[in-house]
Amino acid sequence: MANQSKAFRMTPDLELEDIVDSVEAYLRGEKFMETQSSQTTDGFVLQASQPKDSWKTISGTRLAITVQFMQVSDVLNVTIGEGQWSDKLGAGAIGMFVAWPLAVTAGFGAVRQKKLPAEIFAEIEKIIMLGGRQIAINGAGAKVKAGMVVCPSCKAQNSENAKFCKKCGGTLSNNCPECGKPLEPNSRFCTSCGKKL
């Protein structure tokens, strides 16, 4: 598989680290891959692969990928590199001579591997369009620290005395802006004064 690259226009409110974290969460949560990322002088490198197990390796269905993120000004260049094609080639060769079903599974693994870059590019586009506010969460998310509240818009942790989110600027108060009475979650109108929210 040859390297594939794509450029994206970054928005001012989005950090490169947010995109890398979101892609890692996507690969862990949706593709069940183990991930590892590190910062480089040019940006970030993310490596991901499905855990080694004998059946996936023998059948050639194990996914693996390397993603390189480089940002210059407001342009993000993402390059996706080769995965572990040797698994698929080995399984295909064994399948042709020993057990033909392995050739089929190796072909299936190769198709899944070939689709992965386009899926990652689509995920990055979605992250940028949504300003990083909506990300895939693996498990229950980060533990909320003592004395902190979670922003309902972007899920960032803020001090419990904060009125606005430090990351997205969203309101943290659950009180009516008109009368100050507590609001029920997801209310469209204040039940005390009738103000449209």
PDB file of C-alpha atoms in Angstrom:
ATOM      1  CA  MET A   1       0.000   0.000   0.000  1.00  0.00           C
ATOM      2  CA  ALA A   2       1.480   3.390  -1.005  1.00  0.00           C
ATOM      3  CA  ASN A   3       1.288   6.363   1.332  1.00  0.00           C
ATOM      4  CA  GLN A   4      -1.853   8.457   0.995  1.00  0.00           C
ATOM      5  CA  SER A   5      -1.948  12.161   1.884  1.00  0.00           C
ATOM      6  CA  LYS A   6      -4.688  14.717   2.282  1.00  0.00           C
ATOM      7  CA  ALA A   7      -4.676  18.379   3.350  1.00  0.00           C
ATOM      8  CA  PHE A   8      -7.309  19.928   5.633  1.00  0.00           C
ATOM      9  CA  ARG A   9      -8.026  23.562   6.540  1.00  0.00           C
ATOM     10  CA  MET A  10      -7.857  23.966  10.326  1.00  0.00           C
ATOM     11  CA  THR A  11     -10.249  26.172  12.257  1.00  0.00           C
ATOM     12  CA  PRO A  12      -8.829  28.692  14.767  1.00  0.00           C
ATOM     13  CA  ASP A  13     -10.577  27.053  17.739  1.00  0.00           C
ATOM     14  CA  LEU A  14      -9.130  23.587  17.081  1.00  0.00           C
ATOM     15  CA  GLU A  15      -5.742  22.333  18.264  1.00  0.00           C
ATOM     16  CA  LEU A  16      -3.733  19.634  16.492  1.00  0.00           C
ATOM     17  CA  GLU A  17      -3.634  17.611  19.727  1.00  0.00           C
ATOM     18  CA  ASP A  18      -7.460  17.535  19.736  1.00  0.00           C
ATOM     19  CA  ILE A  19      -7.488  15.934  16.286  1.00  0.00           C
ATOM     20  CA  VAL A  20      -4.808  13.383  17.193  1.00  0.00           C
ATOM     21  CA  ASP A  21      -6.679  12.458  20.413  1.00  0.00           C
ATOM     22  CA  SER A  22      -9.954  12.123  18.502  1.00  0.00           C
ATOM     23  CA  VAL A  23      -8.438   9.909  15.792  1.00  0.00           C
ATOM     24  CA  GLU A  24      -6.871   7.725  18.511  1.00  0.00           C
ATOM     25  CA  ALA A  25     -10.249   7.417  20.229  1.00  0.00           C
ATOM     26  CA  TYR A  26     -11.886   6.530  16.887  1.00  0.00           C
ATOM     27  CA  LEU A  27      -9.333   3.801  16.134  1.00  0.00           C
ATOM     28  CA  ARG A  28      -9.626   2.353  19.662  1.00  0.00           C
ATOM     29  CA  GLY A  29     -13.421   2.545  19.863  1.00  0.00           C
ATOM     30  CA  GLU A  30     -14.488   1.759  16.290  1.00  0.00           C
ATOM     31  CA  LYS A  31     -11.642  -0.393  14.947  1.00  0.00           C
ATOM     32  CA  PHE A  32     -10.567  -2.031  18.249  1.00  0.00           C
ATOM     33  CA  MET A  33      -6.940  -1.092  17.628  1.00  0.00           C
ATOM     34  CA  GLU A  34      -4.146  -0.458  20.082  1.00  0.00           C
ATOM     35  CA  THR A  35      -2.733   3.031  19.525  1.00  0.00           C
ATOM     36  CA  GLN A  36       0.400   4.929  20.362  1.00  0.00           C
ATOM     37  CA  SER A  37       1.125   8.550  19.438  1.00  0.00           C
ATOM     38  CA  SER A  38       4.119  10.778  19.933  1.00  0.00           C
ATOM     39  CA  GLN A  39       4.941  14.379  19.177  1.00  0.00           C
ATOM     40  CA  THR A  40       7.672  15.026  16.626  1.00  0.00           C
ATOM     41  CA  THR A  41       9.414  18.210  15.510  1.00  0.00           C
ATOM     42  CA  ASP A  42       6.975  18.353  12.575  1.00  0.00           C
ATOM     43  CA  GLY A  43       3.740  17.394  14.353  1.00  0.00           C
ATOM     44  CA  PHE A  44       2.560  13.989  15.568  1.00  0.00           C
ATOM     45  CA  VAL A  45       2.909  10.352  14.525  1.00  0.00           C
ATOM     46  CA  LEU A  46       0.186   7.860  15.411  1.00  0.00           C
ATOM     47  CA  GLN A  47       0.644   4.113  15.077  1.00  0.00           C
ATOM     48  CA  ALA A  48      -2.257   1.731  15.443  1.00  0.00           C
ATOM     49  CA  SER A  49      -2.764  -1.984  15.034  1.00  0.00           C
ATOM     50  CA  GLN A  50      -5.181  -4.614  16.134  1.00  0.00           C
ATOM     51  CA  PRO A  51      -3.817  -6.820  18.920  1.00  0.00           C
ATOM     52  CA  LYS A  52      -1.782  -9.796  17.750  1.00  0.00           C
ATOM     53  CA  ASP A  53      -3.626 -13.038  17.918  1.00  0.00           C
ATOM     54  CA  SER A  54      -2.821 -16.153  15.982  1.00  0.00           C
ATOM     55  CA  TRP A  55      -6.118 -16.362  14.073  1.00  0.00           C
ATOM     56  CA  LYS A  56      -6.042 -12.766  12.728  1.00  0.00           C
ATOM     57  CA  THR A  57      -2.379 -13.114  11.782  1.00  0.00           C
ATOM     58  CA  ILE A  58      -2.866 -16.478  10.061  1.00  0.00           C
ATOM     59  CA  SER A  59      -6.043 -15.355   8.286  1.00  0.00           C
ATOM     60  CA  GLY A  60      -4.537 -11.986   7.263  1.00  0.00           C
ATOM     61  CA  THR A  61      -7.380  -9.893   8.730  1.00  0.00           C
ATOM     62  CA  ARG A  62      -5.298  -7.902  11.270  1.00  0.00           C
ATOM     63  CA  LEU A  63      -5.310  -4.126  10.639  1.00  0.00           C
ATOM     64  CA  ALA A  64      -2.262  -1.875  11.145  1.00  0.00           C
ATOM     65  CA  ILE A  65      -1.573   1.726  10.105  1.00  0.00           C
ATOM     66  CA  THR A  66       0.704   4.729  10.665  1.00  0.00           C
ATOM     67  CA  VAL A  67      -0.719   8.268  10.526  1.00  0.00           C
ATOM     68  CA  GLN A  68       1.507  11.353  10.366  1.00  0.00           C
ATOM     69  CA  PHE A  69       0.060  14.799  11.212  1.00  0.00           C
ATOM     70  CA  MET A  70       1.902  17.979  10.119  1.00  0.00           C
ATOM     71  CA  GLN A  71       0.456  21.468  10.541  1.00  0.00           C
ATOM     72  CA  VAL A  72       1.801  24.562   8.777  1.00  0.00           C
ATOM     73  CA  SER A  73      -0.161  27.702   9.594  1.00  0.00           C
ATOM     74  CA  ASP A  74      -3.836  26.743   9.181  1.00  0.00           C
ATOM     75  CA  VAL A  75      -3.210  23.746   6.885  1.00  0.00           C
ATOM     76  CA  LEU A  76      -3.060  20.235   8.314  1.00  0.00           C
ATOM     77  CA  ASN A  77      -1.375  17.609   6.145  1.00  0.00           C
ATOM     78  CA  VAL A  78      -2.180  14.012   7.064  1.00  0.00           C
ATOM     79  CA  THR A  79      -0.163  11.143   5.567  1.00  0.00           C
ATOM     80  CA  ILE A  80      -1.262   7.550   6.127  1.00  0.00           C
ATOM     81  CA  GLY A  81       1.415   4.912   5.658  1.00  0.00           C
ATOM     82  CA  GLU A  82       1.652   1.223   5.095  1.00  0.00           C
ATOM     83  CA  GLY A  83       0.202  -1.292   7.457  1.00  0.00           C
ATOM     84  CA  GLN A  84       1.278  -4.880   7.903  1.00  0.00           C
ATOM     85  CA  TRP A  85       0.703  -6.258   4.424  1.00  0.00           C
ATOM     86  CA  SER A  86       3.087  -9.148   5.105  1.00  0.00           C
ATOM     87  CA  ASP A  87       0.311 -10.789   7.187  1.00  0.00           C
ATOM     88  CA  LYS A  88      -2.061 -10.646   4.239  1.00  0.00           C
ATOM     89  CA  LEU A  89       0.493 -11.810   1.679  1.00  0.00           C
ATOM     90  CA  GLY A  90       1.615 -14.693   3.894  1.00  0.00           C
ATOM     91  CA  ALA A  91      -1.939 -15.789   4.606  1.00  0.00           C
ATOM     92  CA  GLY A  92      -2.826 -15.514   0.913  1.00  0.00           C
ATOM     93  CA  ALA A  93       0.164 -17.635  -0.115  1.00  0.00           C
ATOM     94  CA  ILE A  94      -0.591 -20.295   2.500  1.00  0.00           C
ATOM     95  CA  GLY A  95      -4.239 -20.201   1.483  1.00  0.00           C
ATOM     96  CA  MET A  96      -3.498 -20.833  -2.185  1.00  0.00           C
ATOM     97  CA  PHE A  97      -1.508 -23.991  -1.434  1.00  0.00           C
ATOM     98  CA  VAL A  98      -2.858 -25.373   1.836  1.00  0.00           C
ATOM     99  CA  ALA A  99      -6.329 -24.120   2.684  1.00  0.00           C
ATOM    100  CA  TRP A 100      -8.094 -21.976   0.069  1.00  0.00           C
ATOM    101  CA  PRO A 101     -10.381 -20.231   2.638  1.00  0.00           C
ATOM    102  CA  LEU A 102      -7.275 -18.421   3.974  1.00  0.00           C
ATOM    103  CA  ALA A 103      -6.833 -16.799   0.562  1.00  0.00           C
ATOM    104  CA  VAL A 104     -10.375 -15.426   0.870  1.00  0.00           C
ATOM    105  CA  THR A 105      -9.830 -14.069   4.401  1.00  0.00           C
ATOM    106  CA  ALA A 106      -6.490 -12.534   3.349  1.00  0.00           C
ATOM    107  CA  GLY A 107      -8.293 -10.780   0.501  1.00  0.00           C
ATOM    108  CA  PHE A 108     -10.952  -9.563   2.938  1.00  0.00           C
ATOM    109  CA  GLY A 109      -8.200  -8.262   5.250  1.00  0.00           C
ATOM    110  CA  ALA A 110      -6.524  -6.466   2.327  1.00  0.00           C
ATOM    111  CA  VAL A 111      -9.815  -4.768   1.375  1.00  0.00           C
ATOM    112  CA  ARG A 112     -10.407  -3.640   4.973  1.00  0.00           C
ATOM    113  CA  GLN A 113      -6.821  -2.352   5.181  1.00  0.00           C
ATOM    114  CA  LYS A 114      -7.225  -0.460   1.887  1.00  0.00           C
ATOM    115  CA  LYS A 115     -10.441   1.242   3.112  1.00  0.00           C
ATOM    116  CA  LEU A 116      -8.917   2.367   6.422  1.00  0.00           C
ATOM    117  CA  PRO A 117      -7.163   5.556   5.127  1.00  0.00           C
ATOM    118  CA  ALA A 118     -10.408   6.875   3.585  1.00  0.00           C
ATOM    119  CA  GLU A 119     -12.234   6.158   6.851  1.00  0.00           C
ATOM    120  CA  ILE A 120      -9.581   8.039   8.852  1.00  0.00           C
ATOM    121  CA  PHE A 121      -9.698  11.004   6.428  1.00  0.00           C
ATOM    122  CA  ALA A 122     -13.506  11.098   6.783  1.00  0.00           C
ATOM    123  CA  GLU A 123     -13.187  11.037  10.584  1.00  0.00           C
ATOM    124  CA  ILE A 124     -10.714  13.960  10.501  1.00  0.00           C
ATOM    125  CA  GLU A 125     -13.106  15.952   8.262  1.00  0.00           C
ATOM    126  CA  LYS A 126     -15.908  15.300  10.758  1.00  0.00           C
ATOM    127  CA  ILE A 127     -13.736  16.379  13.705  1.00  0.00           C
ATOM    128  CA  ILE A 128     -12.789  19.622  11.940  1.00  0.00           C
ATOM    129  CA  MET A 129     -16.379  20.353  10.854  1.00  0.00           C
ATOM    130  CA  LEU A 130     -17.607  19.889  14.420  1.00  0.00           C
ATOM    131  CA  GLY A 131     -14.755  21.935  15.872  1.00  0.00           C
ATOM    132  CA  GLY A 132     -13.546  18.978  17.923  1.00  0.00           C
ATOM    133  CA  ARG A 133     -16.638  19.120  20.145  1.00  0.00           C
ATOM    134  CA  GLN A 134     -17.866  15.633  19.361  1.00  0.00           C
ATOM    135  CA  ILE A 135     -15.349  12.820  19.685  1.00  0.00           C
ATOM    136  CA  ALA A 136     -15.555   9.066  20.047  1.00  0.00           C
ATOM    137  CA  ILE A 137     -15.230   8.150  23.697  1.00  0.00           C
ATOM    138  CA  ASN A 138     -13.729   4.833  24.684  1.00  0.00           C
ATOM    139  CA  GLY A 139     -15.310   3.632  27.924  1.00  0.00           C
ATOM    140  CA  ALA A 140     -16.772   6.198  30.297  1.00  0.00           C
ATOM    141  CA  GLY A 141     -14.372   9.029  29.398  1.00  0.00           C
ATOM    142  CA  ALA A 142     -11.959  10.871  31.663  1.00  0.00           C
ATOM    143  CA  LYS A 143     -12.560  10.934  35.416  1.00  0.00           C
ATOM    144  CA  VAL A 144     -13.869  14.308  36.618  1.00  0.00           C
ATOM    145  CA  LYS A 145     -11.420  15.809  39.086  1.00  0.00           C
ATOM    146  CA  ALA A 146     -12.592  17.117  42.482  1.00  0.00           C
ATOM    147  CA  GLY A 147     -13.789  20.729  42.334  1.00  0.00           C
ATOM    148  CA  MET A 148     -14.380  20.580  38.571  1.00  0.00           C
ATOM    149  CA  VAL A 149     -17.496  20.589  36.365  1.00  0.00           C
ATOM    150  CA  VAL A 150     -17.867  19.250  32.828  1.00  0.00           C
ATOM    151  CA  CYS A 151     -18.930  21.548  29.997  1.00  0.00           C
ATOM    152  CA  PRO A 152     -22.120  20.150  28.401  1.00  0.00           C
ATOM    153  CA  SER A 153     -20.967  21.290  24.928  1.00  0.00           C
ATOM    154  CA  CYS A 154     -17.336  20.165  24.597  1.00  0.00           C
ATOM    155  CA  LYS A 155     -16.875  17.952  27.715  1.00  0.00           C
ATOM    156  CA  ALA A 156     -13.854  19.982  28.949  1.00  0.00           C
ATOM    157  CA  GLN A 157     -13.311  20.124  32.720  1.00  0.00           C
ATOM    158  CA  ASN A 158     -13.625  23.583  34.295  1.00  0.00           C
ATOM    159  CA  SER A 159     -13.387  24.937  37.826  1.00  0.00           C
ATOM    160  CA  GLU A 160     -16.727  24.602  39.659  1.00  0.00           C
ATOM    161  CA  ASN A 161     -16.918  28.418  40.058  1.00  0.00           C
ATOM    162  CA  ALA A 162     -16.515  29.086  36.316  1.00  0.00           C
ATOM    163  CA  LYS A 163     -19.534  30.521  34.506  1.00  0.00           C
ATOM    164  CA  PHE A 164     -18.176  29.869  31.002  1.00  0.00           C
ATOM    165  CA  CYS A 165     -16.096  27.040  29.551  1.00  0.00           C
ATOM    166  CA  LYS A 166     -12.373  27.759  29.170  1.00  0.00           C
ATOM    167  CA  LYS A 167     -12.228  25.707  25.956  1.00  0.00           C
ATOM    168  CA  CYS A 168     -15.364  26.527  23.952  1.00  0.00           C
ATOM    169  CA  GLY A 169     -16.828  29.533  25.800  1.00  0.00           C
ATOM    170  CA  GLY A 170     -20.144  27.762  26.377  1.00  0.00           C
ATOM    171  CA  THR A 171     -22.191  28.560  29.467  1.00  0.00           C
ATOM    172  CA  LEU A 172     -21.670  26.283  32.456  1.00  0.00           C
ATOM    173  CA  SER A 173     -24.546  27.587  34.532  1.00  0.00           C
ATOM    174  CA  ASN A 174     -27.713  25.548  34.715  1.00  0.00           C
ATOM    175  CA  ASN A 175     -29.751  28.573  35.775  1.00  0.00           C
ATOM    176  CA  CYS A 176     -32.118  30.721  33.729  1.00  0.00           C
ATOM    177  CA  PRO A 177     -30.319  33.809  32.365  1.00  0.00           C
ATOM    178  CA  GLU A 178     -33.511  35.866  32.929  1.00  0.00           C
ATOM    179  CA  CYS A 179     -34.651  34.970  36.474  1.00  0.00           C
ATOM    180  CA  GLY A 180     -31.719  32.903  37.810  1.00  0.00           C
ATOM    181  CA  LYS A 181     -33.879  29.903  38.793  1.00  0.00           C
ATOM    182  CA  PRO A 182     -32.461  26.365  38.238  1.00  0.00           C
ATOM    183  CA  LEU A 183     -33.302  24.782  34.876  1.00  0.00           C
ATOM    184  CA  GLU A 184     -34.065  21.175  34.082  1.00  0.00           C
ATOM    185  CA  PRO A 185     -31.578  19.565  31.653  1.00  0.00           C
ATOM    186  CA  ASN A 186     -32.408  20.095  27.934  1.00  0.00           C
ATOM    187  CA  SER A 187     -35.145  22.657  28.711  1.00  0.00           C
ATOM    188  CA  ARG A 188     -36.252  24.952  25.901  1.00  0.00           C
ATOM    189  CA  PHE A 189     -38.091  27.315  28.223  1.00  0.00           C
ATOM    190  CA  CYS A 190     -37.623  28.343  31.850  1.00  0.00           C
ATOM    191  CA  THR A 191     -40.396  26.782  33.964  1.00  0.00           C
ATOM    192  CA  SER A 192     -40.319  29.791  36.344  1.00  0.00           C
ATOM    193  CA  CYS A 193     -40.465  32.811  34.020  1.00  0.00           C
ATOM    194  CA  GLY A 194     -41.136  31.264  30.584  1.00  0.00           C
ATOM    195  CA  LYS A 195     -37.975  32.700  28.955  1.00  0.00           C
ATOM    196  CA  LYS A 196     -37.064  30.908  25.710  1.00  0.00           C
ATOM    197  CA  LEU A 197     -33.591  29.362  26.077  1.00  0.00           C
TER     198      LEU A 197
END
